[in-house]
Amino acid sequence: MTVEKKDDIIDILSKNMKKLRTKAKITQEELSFRSGLHRNYISDSERGRRNVSLKVIEKIAEGLGVEVKDLFKK
């Protein structure tokens, strides 16, 4: 995997996180409560500043009420 592809997948994840969160009409703080993650972690993830683990992705999906695959749709 090249660095370019890695950045693409992080970008896709971060954009989908924000899109799904705003569609659900919840704040980053609410998502942090629902997912059990700190709101700064949610913020950094939405901005593509975190390389989140699979476990964290699962928590975020649960907090958003979506399937993990929804976070990676182009």
PDB file of C-alpha atoms in Angstrom:
ATOM      1  CA  MET A   1       0.000   0.000   0.000  1.00  0.00           C
ATOM      2  CA  THR A   2       1.381   3.380  -0.914  1.00  0.00           C
ATOM      3  CA  VAL A   3       1.199   6.449   1.261  1.00  0.00           C
ATOM      4  CA  GLU A   4      -1.173   8.013  -1.248  1.00  0.00           C
ATOM      5  CA  LYS A   5      -3.766   5.229  -0.833  1.00  0.00           C
ATOM      6  CA  LYS A   6      -3.436   5.370   2.950  1.00  0.00           C
ATOM      7  CA  ASP A   7      -4.256   9.070   2.881  1.00  0.00           C
ATOM      8  CA  ASP A   8      -7.222   8.376   0.606  1.00  0.00           C
ATOM      9  CA  ILE A   9      -8.795   5.868   2.995  1.00  0.00           C
ATOM     10  CA  ILE A  10      -8.324   8.214   5.959  1.00  0.00           C
ATOM     11  CA  ASP A  11      -9.883  11.024   3.941  1.00  0.00           C
ATOM     12  CA  ILE A  12     -12.861   8.831   2.996  1.00  0.00           C
ATOM     13  CA  LEU A  13     -13.372   7.776   6.611  1.00  0.00           C
ATOM     14  CA  SER A  14     -13.136  11.304   8.000  1.00  0.00           C
ATOM     15  CA  LYS A  15     -15.523  12.782   5.415  1.00  0.00           C
ATOM     16  CA  ASN A  16     -18.049   9.989   5.924  1.00  0.00           C
ATOM     17  CA  MET A  17     -17.876  10.369   9.697  1.00  0.00           C
ATOM     18  CA  LYS A  18     -18.781  14.028   9.454  1.00  0.00           C
ATOM     19  CA  LYS A  19     -21.434  13.467   6.790  1.00  0.00           C
ATOM     20  CA  LEU A  20     -23.149  10.692   8.754  1.00  0.00           C
ATOM     21  CA  ARG A  21     -22.913  12.634  12.014  1.00  0.00           C
ATOM     22  CA  THR A  22     -24.473  15.762  10.547  1.00  0.00           C
ATOM     23  CA  LYS A  23     -27.138  13.664   8.802  1.00  0.00           C
ATOM     24  CA  ALA A  24     -27.992  12.181  12.205  1.00  0.00           C
ATOM     25  CA  LYS A  25     -28.117  15.753  13.572  1.00  0.00           C
ATOM     26  CA  ILE A  26     -25.759  15.044  16.442  1.00  0.00           C
ATOM     27  CA  THR A  27     -22.766  16.995  17.679  1.00  0.00           C
ATOM     28  CA  GLN A  28     -19.237  15.684  18.013  1.00  0.00           C
ATOM     29  CA  GLU A  29     -19.814  15.689  21.751  1.00  0.00           C
ATOM     30  CA  GLU A  30     -22.939  13.529  21.398  1.00  0.00           C
ATOM     31  CA  LEU A  31     -21.055  11.113  19.137  1.00  0.00           C
ATOM     32  CA  SER A  32     -18.294  10.940  21.729  1.00  0.00           C
ATOM     33  CA  PHE A  33     -20.837   9.937  24.401  1.00  0.00           C
ATOM     34  CA  ARG A  34     -22.462   7.360  22.122  1.00  0.00           C
ATOM     35  CA  SER A  35     -19.158   5.824  21.048  1.00  0.00           C
ATOM     36  CA  GLY A  36     -17.321   6.043  24.367  1.00  0.00           C
ATOM     37  CA  LEU A  37     -14.522   8.145  22.865  1.00  0.00           C
ATOM     38  CA  HIS A  38     -13.241  11.577  23.862  1.00  0.00           C
ATOM     39  CA  ARG A  39     -14.704  14.427  21.811  1.00  0.00           C
ATOM     40  CA  ASN A  40     -11.188  15.566  20.847  1.00  0.00           C
ATOM     41  CA  TYR A  41     -10.607  12.107  19.384  1.00  0.00           C
ATOM     42  CA  ILE A  42     -13.819  12.445  17.348  1.00  0.00           C
ATOM     43  CA  SER A  43     -12.773  15.912  16.185  1.00  0.00           C
ATOM     44  CA  ASP A  44      -9.286  14.786  15.194  1.00  0.00           C
ATOM     45  CA  SER A  45     -10.717  11.765  13.382  1.00  0.00           C
ATOM     46  CA  GLU A  46     -13.138  13.905  11.376  1.00  0.00           C
ATOM     47  CA  ARG A  47     -10.255  16.125  10.338  1.00  0.00           C
ATOM     48  CA  GLY A  48      -8.171  13.144   9.246  1.00  0.00           C
ATOM     49  CA  ARG A  49      -5.581  13.701  11.959  1.00  0.00           C
ATOM     50  CA  ARG A  50      -5.983  10.264  13.511  1.00  0.00           C
ATOM     51  CA  ASN A  51      -5.158   6.885  12.077  1.00  0.00           C
ATOM     52  CA  VAL A  52      -7.917   5.104  13.960  1.00  0.00           C
ATOM     53  CA  SER A  53      -7.892   1.409  14.824  1.00  0.00           C
ATOM     54  CA  LEU A  54     -10.489  -1.108  13.720  1.00  0.00           C
ATOM     55  CA  LYS A  55     -11.930  -1.223  17.241  1.00  0.00           C
ATOM     56  CA  VAL A  56     -12.382   2.565  17.225  1.00  0.00           C
ATOM     57  CA  ILE A  57     -14.014   2.430  13.793  1.00  0.00           C
ATOM     58  CA  GLU A  58     -16.451  -0.124  15.182  1.00  0.00           C
ATOM     59  CA  LYS A  59     -17.253   2.157  18.149  1.00  0.00           C
ATOM     60  CA  ILE A  60     -17.799   5.134  15.848  1.00  0.00           C
ATOM     61  CA  ALA A  61     -20.135   3.124  13.607  1.00  0.00           C
ATOM     62  CA  GLU A  62     -22.117   1.989  16.652  1.00  0.00           C
ATOM     63  CA  GLY A  63     -22.296   5.567  17.910  1.00  0.00           C
ATOM     64  CA  LEU A  64     -23.627   6.708  14.538  1.00  0.00           C
ATOM     65  CA  GLY A  65     -26.026   3.775  14.263  1.00  0.00           C
ATOM     66  CA  VAL A  66     -24.529   2.613  10.957  1.00  0.00           C
ATOM     67  CA  GLU A  67     -22.576  -0.369   9.700  1.00  0.00           C
ATOM     68  CA  VAL A  68     -18.781  -0.156   9.523  1.00  0.00           C
ATOM     69  CA  LYS A  69     -18.908  -0.414   5.737  1.00  0.00           C
ATOM     70  CA  ASP A  70     -20.921   2.843   5.608  1.00  0.00           C
ATOM     71  CA  LEU A  71     -17.871   4.705   6.907  1.00  0.00           C
ATOM     72  CA  PHE A  72     -15.875   3.654   3.839  1.00  0.00           C
ATOM     73  CA  LYS A  73     -18.297   4.301   0.991  1.00  0.00           C
ATOM     74  CA  LYS A  74     -16.882   6.547  -1.697  1.00  0.00           C
TER      75      LYS A  74
END
